[in-house]
Amino acid sequence: SFLAPSTSGKIPVSNGTTFVMSTPTFPNASATSGKIIKSDGTNWVASTETYAAPSTSGNVLTSDGTNWLSSAPAGGGAFNLLGSATASYSASLNFTSLMTSAYDNYFFVLKDIVCATNNNDFIMALSTDNGSSYLSTNYGGSLFYVVQGSALASQNNNSTRIDLSQVNGDWVNNAAGAINGSAWLYNVNSTTGPKFVVANTKARNQTTNVVVQNMASQSSTSVINAAQFLCASGNITSGKIYMYGIKNT
């Protein structure tokens, strides 16, 4: 049978045999502002939400098994932009106070680098004293390059620096001859083995394009904590370099 309306606010529920009028167990809408409805295992109650409020930029929501928390992303392999440097007739572009134990490997992007002097090379050097000085010995490796329309050629890397270009003649010292490319720097925090650089660049000499790959090393067993980019002679007219850290696991 149908129940007749009775006390205000009651609802019909089954007691297993028949329907009876009962007080609902949903929380009243007049609960404190900002509450959410959740189950306590028996009834629905108005409760304070446990989602994390926004906090540090770049954090993500993670569960601790009970609540949601705002936490720094876990794991490794993430590319994090650590800094950049823009040339304006600069003697060099230096990256200091950016290398830490959180990153063993770094990635540099070279964009539209122009040296002020023709017949020049763009080079890289490493430091163990945060840029107070830069190592000028014990570099090694091999440089491979292709002049457009010619066969692959190679040469030893300079022992005093890391060559990021091979101009094969006069390099055009304007935007048409700008160097673009990248350089990986590996194993900087090792105190037992060498450090490695793998660079890929493209530039132009007076007549054609030149593509370069250099696989270089620095045999120092000290921690590397700064990097410098410069022209072998003269200033850097223009261009920009971005530095990324690849976060350790």
PDB file of N, CA, C and O in Angstrom, residues 117-188:
ATOM      1  N   THR A 117      83.607  37.429 -36.733  1.00  0.00           N
ATOM      2  CA  THR A 117      84.794  37.274 -37.575  1.00  0.00           C
ATOM      3  C   THR A 117      84.622  36.117 -38.542  1.00  0.00           C
ATOM      4  O   THR A 117      84.146  35.041 -38.165  1.00  0.00           O
ATOM      5  N   ASN A 118      85.026  36.321 -39.805  1.00  0.00           N
ATOM      6  CA  ASN A 118      85.019  35.242 -40.789  1.00  0.00           C
ATOM      7  C   ASN A 118      86.064  34.175 -40.453  1.00  0.00           C
ATOM      8  O   ASN A 118      86.940  34.387 -39.608  1.00  0.00           O
ATOM      9  N   ASN A 119      85.992  33.036 -41.171  1.00  0.00           N
ATOM     10  CA  ASN A 119      86.967  31.955 -41.033  1.00  0.00           C
ATOM     11  C   ASN A 119      87.157  31.594 -39.566  1.00  0.00           C
ATOM     12  O   ASN A 119      88.257  31.623 -39.022  1.00  0.00           O
ATOM     13  N   ASN A 120      86.061  31.206 -38.938  1.00  0.00           N
ATOM     14  CA  ASN A 120      86.015  31.076 -37.493  1.00  0.00           C
ATOM     15  C   ASN A 120      85.353  29.755 -37.128  1.00  0.00           C
ATOM     16  O   ASN A 120      84.729  29.102 -37.955  1.00  0.00           O
ATOM     17  N   ASP A 121      85.492  29.359 -35.893  1.00  0.00           N
ATOM     18  CA  ASP A 121      84.787  28.201 -35.353  1.00  0.00           C
ATOM     19  C   ASP A 121      84.029  28.618 -34.105  1.00  0.00           C
ATOM     20  O   ASP A 121      84.469  29.515 -33.370  1.00  0.00           O
ATOM     21  N   PHE A 122      82.928  27.929 -33.855  1.00  0.00           N
ATOM     22  CA  PHE A 122      82.195  28.112 -32.609  1.00  0.00           C
ATOM     23  C   PHE A 122      82.566  26.953 -31.704  1.00  0.00           C
ATOM     24  O   PHE A 122      82.538  25.788 -32.124  1.00  0.00           O
ATOM     25  N   ILE A 123      82.936  27.260 -30.453  1.00  0.00           N
ATOM     26  CA  ILE A 123      83.525  26.252 -29.587  1.00  0.00           C
ATOM     27  C   ILE A 123      82.864  26.249 -28.207  1.00  0.00           C
ATOM     28  O   ILE A 123      82.128  27.173 -27.842  1.00  0.00           O
ATOM     29  N   MET A 124      83.171  25.199 -27.448  1.00  0.00           N
ATOM     30  CA  MET A 124      82.615  25.014 -26.110  1.00  0.00           C
ATOM     31  C   MET A 124      83.749  24.633 -25.170  1.00  0.00           C
ATOM     32  O   MET A 124      84.681  23.926 -25.561  1.00  0.00           O
ATOM     33  N   ALA A 125      83.675  25.100 -23.930  1.00  0.00           N
ATOM     34  CA  ALA A 125      84.654  24.730 -22.907  1.00  0.00           C
ATOM     35  C   ALA A 125      83.923  24.431 -21.611  1.00  0.00           C
ATOM     36  O   ALA A 125      82.814  24.930 -21.375  1.00  0.00           O
ATOM     37  N   LEU A 126      84.534  23.632 -20.759  1.00  0.00           N
ATOM     38  CA  LEU A 126      83.921  23.196 -19.513  1.00  0.00           C
ATOM     39  C   LEU A 126      84.728  23.678 -18.312  1.00  0.00           C
ATOM     40  O   LEU A 126      85.931  23.916 -18.423  1.00  0.00           O
ATOM     41  N   SER A 127      84.051  23.793 -17.167  1.00  0.00           N
ATOM     42  CA  SER A 127      84.689  24.323 -15.960  1.00  0.00           C
ATOM     43  C   SER A 127      84.426  23.412 -14.770  1.00  0.00           C
ATOM     44  O   SER A 127      83.356  22.804 -14.656  1.00  0.00           O
ATOM     45  N   THR A 128      85.403  23.357 -13.868  1.00  0.00           N
ATOM     46  CA  THR A 128      85.238  22.631 -12.606  1.00  0.00           C
ATOM     47  C   THR A 128      85.157  23.572 -11.410  1.00  0.00           C
ATOM     48  O   THR A 128      85.081  23.123 -10.269  1.00  0.00           O
ATOM     49  N   ASP A 129      85.180  24.891 -11.654  1.00  0.00           N
ATOM     50  CA  ASP A 129      85.129  25.863 -10.561  1.00  0.00           C
ATOM     51  C   ASP A 129      84.050  26.915 -10.803  1.00  0.00           C
ATOM     52  O   ASP A 129      84.213  28.090 -10.470  1.00  0.00           O
ATOM     53  N   ASN A 130      82.939  26.472 -11.405  1.00  0.00           N
ATOM     54  CA  ASN A 130      81.761  27.318 -11.644  1.00  0.00           C
ATOM     55  C   ASN A 130      82.086  28.547 -12.485  1.00  0.00           C
ATOM     56  O   ASN A 130      81.535  29.627 -12.283  1.00  0.00           O
ATOM     57  N   GLY A 131      83.000  28.396 -13.442  1.00  0.00           N
ATOM     58  CA  GLY A 131      83.263  29.450 -14.393  1.00  0.00           C
ATOM     59  C   GLY A 131      84.356  30.424 -14.026  1.00  0.00           C
ATOM     60  O   GLY A 131      84.611  31.371 -14.777  1.00  0.00           O
ATOM     61  N   SER A 132      85.018  30.218 -12.885  1.00  0.00           N
ATOM     62  CA  SER A 132      86.160  31.081 -12.573  1.00  0.00           C
ATOM     63  C   SER A 132      87.257  30.896 -13.608  1.00  0.00           C
ATOM     64  O   SER A 132      88.002  31.824 -13.937  1.00  0.00           O
ATOM     65  N   SER A 133      87.369  29.675 -14.121  1.00  0.00           N
ATOM     66  CA  SER A 133      88.288  29.371 -15.223  1.00  0.00           C
ATOM     67  C   SER A 133      87.682  28.218 -16.016  1.00  0.00           C
ATOM     68  O   SER A 133      86.770  27.529 -15.533  1.00  0.00           O
ATOM     69  N   TYR A 134      88.194  28.019 -17.223  1.00  0.00           N
ATOM     70  CA  TYR A 134      87.677  26.947 -18.075  1.00  0.00           C
ATOM     71  C   TYR A 134      88.832  26.056 -18.521  1.00  0.00           C
ATOM     72  O   TYR A 134      89.940  26.533 -18.809  1.00  0.00           O
ATOM     73  N   LEU A 135      88.570  24.756 -18.523  1.00  0.00           N
ATOM     74  CA  LEU A 135      89.598  23.783 -18.880  1.00  0.00           C
ATOM     75  C   LEU A 135      90.065  24.005 -20.310  1.00  0.00           C
ATOM     76  O   LEU A 135      89.251  24.198 -21.222  1.00  0.00           O
ATOM     77  N   SER A 136      91.382  23.958 -20.500  1.00  0.00           N
ATOM     78  CA  SER A 136      91.955  24.196 -21.831  1.00  0.00           C
ATOM     79  C   SER A 136      92.894  23.073 -22.253  1.00  0.00           C
ATOM     80  O   SER A 136      93.690  23.237 -23.179  1.00  0.00           O
ATOM     81  N   THR A 137      92.801  21.939 -21.569  1.00  0.00           N
ATOM     82  CA  THR A 137      93.597  20.761 -21.931  1.00  0.00           C
ATOM     83  C   THR A 137      92.732  19.514 -21.766  1.00  0.00           C
ATOM     84  O   THR A 137      91.647  19.555 -21.155  1.00  0.00           O
ATOM     85  N   ASN A 138      93.228  18.406 -22.319  1.00  0.00           N
ATOM     86  CA  ASN A 138      92.647  17.078 -22.105  1.00  0.00           C
ATOM     87  C   ASN A 138      91.264  16.884 -22.720  1.00  0.00           C
ATOM     88  O   ASN A 138      90.470  16.078 -22.240  1.00  0.00           O
ATOM     89  N   TYR A 139      90.982  17.622 -23.790  1.00  0.00           N
ATOM     90  CA  TYR A 139      89.804  17.313 -24.594  1.00  0.00           C
ATOM     91  C   TYR A 139      90.215  16.303 -25.667  1.00  0.00           C
ATOM     92  O   TYR A 139      91.374  16.257 -26.111  1.00  0.00           O
ATOM     93  N   GLY A 140      89.281  15.494 -26.112  1.00  0.00           N
ATOM     94  CA  GLY A 140      89.559  14.523 -27.164  1.00  0.00           C
ATOM     95  C   GLY A 140      88.303  14.219 -27.944  1.00  0.00           C
ATOM     96  O   GLY A 140      87.253  14.815 -27.731  1.00  0.00           O
ATOM     97  N   GLY A 141      88.416  13.276 -28.865  1.00  0.00           N
ATOM     98  CA  GLY A 141      87.253  12.866 -29.636  1.00  0.00           C
ATOM     99  C   GLY A 141      87.439  13.057 -31.124  1.00  0.00           C
ATOM    100  O   GLY A 141      88.536  13.381 -31.607  1.00  0.00           O
ATOM    101  N   SER A 142      86.355  12.855 -31.864  1.00  0.00           N
ATOM    102  CA  SER A 142      86.381  12.948 -33.321  1.00  0.00           C
ATOM    103  C   SER A 142      85.236  13.805 -33.827  1.00  0.00           C
ATOM    104  O   SER A 142      84.125  13.770 -33.283  1.00  0.00           O
ATOM    105  N   LEU A 143      85.532  14.566 -34.865  1.00  0.00           N
ATOM    106  CA  LEU A 143      84.554  15.448 -35.494  1.00  0.00           C
ATOM    107  C   LEU A 143      84.319  14.969 -36.922  1.00  0.00           C
ATOM    108  O   LEU A 143      85.268  14.740 -37.679  1.00  0.00           O
ATOM    109  N   PHE A 144      83.053  14.789 -37.280  1.00  0.00           N
ATOM    110  CA  PHE A 144      82.676  14.367 -38.630  1.00  0.00           C
ATOM    111  C   PHE A 144      81.873  15.489 -39.277  1.00  0.00           C
ATOM    112  O   PHE A 144      81.030  16.112 -38.623  1.00  0.00           O
ATOM    113  N   TYR A 145      82.118  15.757 -40.556  1.00  0.00           N
ATOM    114  CA  TYR A 145      81.378  16.832 -41.206  1.00  0.00           C
ATOM    115  C   TYR A 145      81.160  16.511 -42.678  1.00  0.00           C
ATOM    116  O   TYR A 145      81.894  15.742 -43.303  1.00  0.00           O
ATOM    117  N   VAL A 146      80.102  17.116 -43.194  1.00  0.00           N
ATOM    118  CA  VAL A 146      79.763  16.968 -44.610  1.00  0.00           C
ATOM    119  C   VAL A 146      79.555  18.347 -45.188  1.00  0.00           C
ATOM    120  O   VAL A 146      78.710  19.118 -44.704  1.00  0.00           O
ATOM    121  N   VAL A 147      80.332  18.693 -46.192  1.00  0.00           N
ATOM    122  CA  VAL A 147      80.092  19.896 -46.978  1.00  0.00           C
ATOM    123  C   VAL A 147      79.101  19.509 -48.069  1.00  0.00           C
ATOM    124  O   VAL A 147      79.280  18.482 -48.746  1.00  0.00           O
ATOM    125  N   GLN A 148      78.058  20.277 -48.204  1.00  0.00           N
ATOM    126  CA  GLN A 148      77.002  19.927 -49.153  1.00  0.00           C
ATOM    127  C   GLN A 148      77.583  19.578 -50.522  1.00  0.00           C
ATOM    128  O   GLN A 148      78.370  20.315 -51.095  1.00  0.00           O
ATOM    129  N   GLY A 149      77.224  18.389 -51.020  1.00  0.00           N
ATOM    130  CA  GLY A 149      77.702  17.935 -52.315  1.00  0.00           C
ATOM    131  C   GLY A 149      78.998  17.171 -52.257  1.00  0.00           C
ATOM    132  O   GLY A 149      79.491  16.708 -53.294  1.00  0.00           O
ATOM    133  N   SER A 150      79.569  17.008 -51.055  1.00  0.00           N
ATOM    134  CA  SER A 150      80.851  16.310 -50.908  1.00  0.00           C
ATOM    135  C   SER A 150      80.686  15.092 -50.005  1.00  0.00           C
ATOM    136  O   SER A 150      79.654  14.906 -49.355  1.00  0.00           O
ATOM    137  N   ALA A 151      81.720  14.279 -49.944  1.00  0.00           N
ATOM    138  CA  ALA A 151      81.705  13.074 -49.128  1.00  0.00           C
ATOM    139  C   ALA A 151      81.947  13.409 -47.657  1.00  0.00           C
ATOM    140  O   ALA A 151      82.454  14.489 -47.321  1.00  0.00           O
ATOM    141  N   LEU A 152      81.584  12.479 -46.787  1.00  0.00           N
ATOM    142  CA  LEU A 152      81.837  12.625 -45.355  1.00  0.00           C
ATOM    143  C   LEU A 152      83.337  12.741 -45.096  1.00  0.00           C
ATOM    144  O   LEU A 152      84.134  12.007 -45.662  1.00  0.00           O
ATOM    145  N   ALA A 153      83.708  13.679 -44.223  1.00  0.00           N
ATOM    146  CA  ALA A 153      85.107  13.868 -43.837  1.00  0.00           C
ATOM    147  C   ALA A 153      85.201  13.873 -42.319  1.00  0.00           C
ATOM    148  O   ALA A 153      84.187  13.996 -41.608  1.00  0.00           O
ATOM    149  N   SER A 154      86.396  13.745 -41.795  1.00  0.00           N
ATOM    150  CA  SER A 154      86.564  13.704 -40.343  1.00  0.00           C
ATOM    151  C   SER A 154      87.887  14.329 -39.949  1.00  0.00           C
ATOM    152  O   SER A 154      88.800  14.494 -40.767  1.00  0.00           O
ATOM    153  N   GLN A 155      87.984  14.664 -38.659  1.00  0.00           N
ATOM    154  CA  GLN A 155      89.225  15.170 -38.088  1.00  0.00           C
ATOM    155  C   GLN A 155      89.173  14.952 -36.592  1.00  0.00           C
ATOM    156  O   GLN A 155      88.095  14.738 -36.014  1.00  0.00           O
ATOM    157  N   ASN A 156      90.310  14.986 -35.929  1.00  0.00           N
ATOM    158  CA  ASN A 156      90.341  14.880 -34.480  1.00  0.00           C
ATOM    159  C   ASN A 156      89.822  16.156 -33.849  1.00  0.00           C
ATOM    160  O   ASN A 156      90.023  17.261 -34.367  1.00  0.00           O
ATOM    161  N   ASN A 157      89.132  15.999 -32.715  1.00  0.00           N
ATOM    162  CA  ASN A 157      88.706  17.180 -31.971  1.00  0.00           C
ATOM    163  C   ASN A 157      89.936  17.908 -31.424  1.00  0.00           C
ATOM    164  O   ASN A 157      90.948  17.297 -31.089  1.00  0.00           O
ATOM    165  N   ASN A 158      89.858  19.221 -31.335  1.00  0.00           N
ATOM    166  CA  ASN A 158      90.935  20.017 -30.773  1.00  0.00           C
ATOM    167  C   ASN A 158      91.165  19.635 -29.310  1.00  0.00           C
ATOM    168  O   ASN A 158      90.205  19.459 -28.549  1.00  0.00           O
ATOM    169  N   SER A 159      92.394  19.510 -28.879  1.00  0.00           N
ATOM    170  CA  SER A 159      92.691  19.080 -27.510  1.00  0.00           C
ATOM    171  C   SER A 159      92.457  20.180 -26.483  1.00  0.00           C
ATOM    172  O   SER A 159      92.459  19.918 -25.276  1.00  0.00           O
ATOM    173  N   THR A 160      92.274  21.427 -26.932  1.00  0.00           N
ATOM    174  CA  THR A 160      92.125  22.548 -26.003  1.00  0.00           C
ATOM    175  C   THR A 160      90.687  23.026 -25.877  1.00  0.00           C
ATOM    176  O   THR A 160      90.407  23.953 -25.111  1.00  0.00           O
ATOM    177  N   ARG A 161      89.741  22.380 -26.594  1.00  0.00           N
ATOM    178  CA  ARG A 161      88.359  22.871 -26.610  1.00  0.00           C
ATOM    179  C   ARG A 161      87.476  21.821 -27.282  1.00  0.00           C
ATOM    180  O   ARG A 161      87.957  20.806 -27.774  1.00  0.00           O
ATOM    181  N   ILE A 162      86.182  22.109 -27.338  1.00  0.00           N
ATOM    182  CA  ILE A 162      85.242  21.271 -28.073  1.00  0.00           C
ATOM    183  C   ILE A 162      84.734  22.075 -29.264  1.00  0.00           C
ATOM    184  O   ILE A 162      84.108  23.133 -29.099  1.00  0.00           O
ATOM    185  N   ASP A 163      85.021  21.594 -30.463  1.00  0.00           N
ATOM    186  CA  ASP A 163      84.597  22.298 -31.672  1.00  0.00           C
ATOM    187  C   ASP A 163      83.144  21.968 -31.990  1.00  0.00           C
ATOM    188  O   ASP A 163      82.771  20.798 -32.097  1.00  0.00           O
ATOM    189  N   LEU A 164      82.324  23.003 -32.164  1.00  0.00           N
ATOM    190  CA  LEU A 164      80.917  22.823 -32.500  1.00  0.00           C
ATOM    191  C   LEU A 164      80.629  23.132 -33.964  1.00  0.00           C
ATOM    192  O   LEU A 164      79.481  23.031 -34.402  1.00  0.00           O
ATOM    193  N   SER A 165      81.663  23.511 -34.719  1.00  0.00           N
ATOM    194  CA  SER A 165      81.485  23.796 -36.145  1.00  0.00           C
ATOM    195  C   SER A 165      82.767  23.433 -36.877  1.00  0.00           C
ATOM    196  O   SER A 165      83.830  23.264 -36.272  1.00  0.00           O
ATOM    197  N   GLN A 166      82.653  23.322 -38.190  1.00  0.00           N
ATOM    198  CA  GLN A 166      83.810  23.108 -39.049  1.00  0.00           C
ATOM    199  C   GLN A 166      83.511  23.891 -40.332  1.00  0.00           C
ATOM    200  O   GLN A 166      82.702  23.479 -41.151  1.00  0.00           O
ATOM    201  N   VAL A 167      84.134  25.054 -40.472  1.00  0.00           N
ATOM    202  CA  VAL A 167      83.704  25.987 -41.516  1.00  0.00           C
ATOM    203  C   VAL A 167      84.235  25.622 -42.900  1.00  0.00           C
ATOM    204  O   VAL A 167      83.701  26.055 -43.910  1.00  0.00           O
ATOM    205  N   ASN A 168      85.323  24.823 -42.952  1.00  0.00           N
ATOM    206  CA  ASN A 168      85.885  24.421 -44.249  1.00  0.00           C
ATOM    207  C   ASN A 168      86.112  25.628 -45.156  1.00  0.00           C
ATOM    208  O   ASN A 168      85.728  25.651 -46.327  1.00  0.00           O
ATOM    209  N   GLY A 169      86.718  26.653 -44.594  1.00  0.00           N
ATOM    210  CA  GLY A 169      86.906  27.880 -45.360  1.00  0.00           C
ATOM    211  C   GLY A 169      86.228  29.032 -44.655  1.00  0.00           C
ATOM    212  O   GLY A 169      85.854  28.934 -43.493  1.00  0.00           O
ATOM    213  N   ASP A 170      86.032  30.136 -45.336  1.00  0.00           N
ATOM    214  CA  ASP A 170      85.436  31.321 -44.715  1.00  0.00           C
ATOM    215  C   ASP A 170      83.987  31.072 -44.320  1.00  0.00           C
ATOM    216  O   ASP A 170      83.143  30.706 -45.134  1.00  0.00           O
ATOM    217  N   TRP A 171      83.717  31.309 -43.059  1.00  0.00           N
ATOM    218  CA  TRP A 171      82.357  31.235 -42.554  1.00  0.00           C
ATOM    219  C   TRP A 171      81.693  32.591 -42.782  1.00  0.00           C
ATOM    220  O   TRP A 171      82.253  33.635 -42.458  1.00  0.00           O
ATOM    221  N   VAL A 172      80.488  32.584 -43.310  1.00  0.00           N
ATOM    222  CA  VAL A 172      79.762  33.827 -43.532  1.00  0.00           C
ATOM    223  C   VAL A 172      79.370  34.404 -42.175  1.00  0.00           C
ATOM    224  O   VAL A 172      78.616  33.790 -41.423  1.00  0.00           O
ATOM    225  N   ASN A 173      79.866  35.567 -41.824  1.00  0.00           N
ATOM    226  CA  ASN A 173      79.612  36.147 -40.510  1.00  0.00           C
ATOM    227  C   ASN A 173      78.381  37.039 -40.535  1.00  0.00           C
ATOM    228  O   ASN A 173      78.407  38.220 -40.165  1.00  0.00           O
ATOM    229  N   ASN A 174      77.267  36.466 -40.971  1.00  0.00           N
ATOM    230  CA  ASN A 174      75.979  37.146 -40.923  1.00  0.00           C
ATOM    231  C   ASN A 174      74.893  36.090 -40.758  1.00  0.00           C
ATOM    232  O   ASN A 174      75.183  34.895 -40.602  1.00  0.00           O
ATOM    233  N   ALA A 175      73.631  36.506 -40.799  1.00  0.00           N
ATOM    234  CA  ALA A 175      72.530  35.585 -40.520  1.00  0.00           C
ATOM    235  C   ALA A 175      72.505  34.396 -41.464  1.00  0.00           C
ATOM    236  O   ALA A 175      72.078  33.295 -41.093  1.00  0.00           O
ATOM    237  N   ALA A 176      72.976  34.574 -42.693  1.00  0.00           N
ATOM    238  CA  ALA A 176      72.979  33.464 -43.652  1.00  0.00           C
ATOM    239  C   ALA A 176      73.905  32.344 -43.221  1.00  0.00           C
ATOM    240  O   ALA A 176      73.719  31.183 -43.596  1.00  0.00           O
ATOM    241  N   GLY A 177      74.920  32.657 -42.434  1.00  0.00           N
ATOM    242  CA  GLY A 177      75.875  31.649 -41.987  1.00  0.00           C
ATOM    243  C   GLY A 177      75.682  31.224 -40.548  1.00  0.00           C
ATOM    244  O   GLY A 177      76.565  30.580 -39.972  1.00  0.00           O
ATOM    245  N   ALA A 178      74.538  31.569 -39.943  1.00  0.00           N
ATOM    246  CA  ALA A 178      74.314  31.288 -38.522  1.00  0.00           C
ATOM    247  C   ALA A 178      74.378  29.791 -38.218  1.00  0.00           C
ATOM    248  O   ALA A 178      73.927  28.960 -39.000  1.00  0.00           O
ATOM    249  N   ILE A 179      74.952  29.481 -37.078  1.00  0.00           N
ATOM    250  CA  ILE A 179      74.986  28.100 -36.592  1.00  0.00           C
ATOM    251  C   ILE A 179      73.707  27.812 -35.823  1.00  0.00           C
ATOM    252  O   ILE A 179      73.277  28.585 -34.964  1.00  0.00           O
ATOM    253  N   ASN A 180      73.101  26.672 -36.141  1.00  0.00           N
ATOM    254  CA  ASN A 180      71.963  26.158 -35.387  1.00  0.00           C
ATOM    255  C   ASN A 180      72.246  24.695 -35.071  1.00  0.00           C
ATOM    256  O   ASN A 180      72.859  23.985 -35.875  1.00  0.00           O
ATOM    257  N   GLY A 181      71.814  24.261 -33.916  1.00  0.00           N
ATOM    258  CA  GLY A 181      72.036  22.865 -33.573  1.00  0.00           C
ATOM    259  C   GLY A 181      71.874  22.616 -32.084  1.00  0.00           C
ATOM    260  O   GLY A 181      71.162  23.340 -31.380  1.00  0.00           O
ATOM    261  N   SER A 182      72.556  21.587 -31.596  1.00  0.00           N
ATOM    262  CA  SER A 182      72.417  21.200 -30.196  1.00  0.00           C
ATOM    263  C   SER A 182      73.691  20.524 -29.710  1.00  0.00           C
ATOM    264  O   SER A 182      74.519  20.069 -30.508  1.00  0.00           O
ATOM    265  N   ALA A 183      73.816  20.463 -28.397  1.00  0.00           N
ATOM    266  CA  ALA A 183      74.964  19.792 -27.776  1.00  0.00           C
ATOM    267  C   ALA A 183      74.508  19.109 -26.491  1.00  0.00           C
ATOM    268  O   ALA A 183      73.925  19.756 -25.609  1.00  0.00           O
ATOM    269  N   TRP A 184      74.731  17.802 -26.413  1.00  0.00           N
ATOM    270  CA  TRP A 184      74.493  17.045 -25.182  1.00  0.00           C
ATOM    271  C   TRP A 184      75.776  17.035 -24.349  1.00  0.00           C
ATOM    272  O   TRP A 184      76.866  16.821 -24.882  1.00  0.00           O
ATOM    273  N   LEU A 185      75.613  17.223 -23.053  1.00  0.00           N
ATOM    274  CA  LEU A 185      76.727  17.126 -22.109  1.00  0.00           C
ATOM    275  C   LEU A 185      76.382  16.044 -21.093  1.00  0.00           C
ATOM    276  O   LEU A 185      75.380  16.151 -20.372  1.00  0.00           O
ATOM    277  N   TYR A 186      77.215  14.997 -21.029  1.00  0.00           N
ATOM    278  CA  TYR A 186      76.908  13.820 -20.223  1.00  0.00           C
ATOM    279  C   TYR A 186      77.874  13.640 -19.054  1.00  0.00           C
ATOM    280  O   TYR A 186      79.048  13.979 -19.146  1.00  0.00           O
ATOM    281  N   ASN A 187      77.327  13.069 -17.952  1.00  0.00           N
ATOM    282  CA  ASN A 187      78.152  12.510 -16.877  1.00  0.00           C
ATOM    283  C   ASN A 187      78.901  13.571 -16.080  1.00  0.00           C
ATOM    284  O   ASN A 187      80.000  13.320 -15.578  1.00  0.00           O
ATOM    285  N   VAL A 188      78.311  14.747 -15.911  1.00  0.00           N
ATOM    286  CA  VAL A 188      79.055  15.863 -15.300  1.00  0.00           C
ATOM    287  C   VAL A 188      79.408  15.633 -13.835  1.00  0.00           C
ATOM    288  O   VAL A 188      80.384  16.201 -13.337  1.00  0.00           O
TER     289      VAL A 188
END
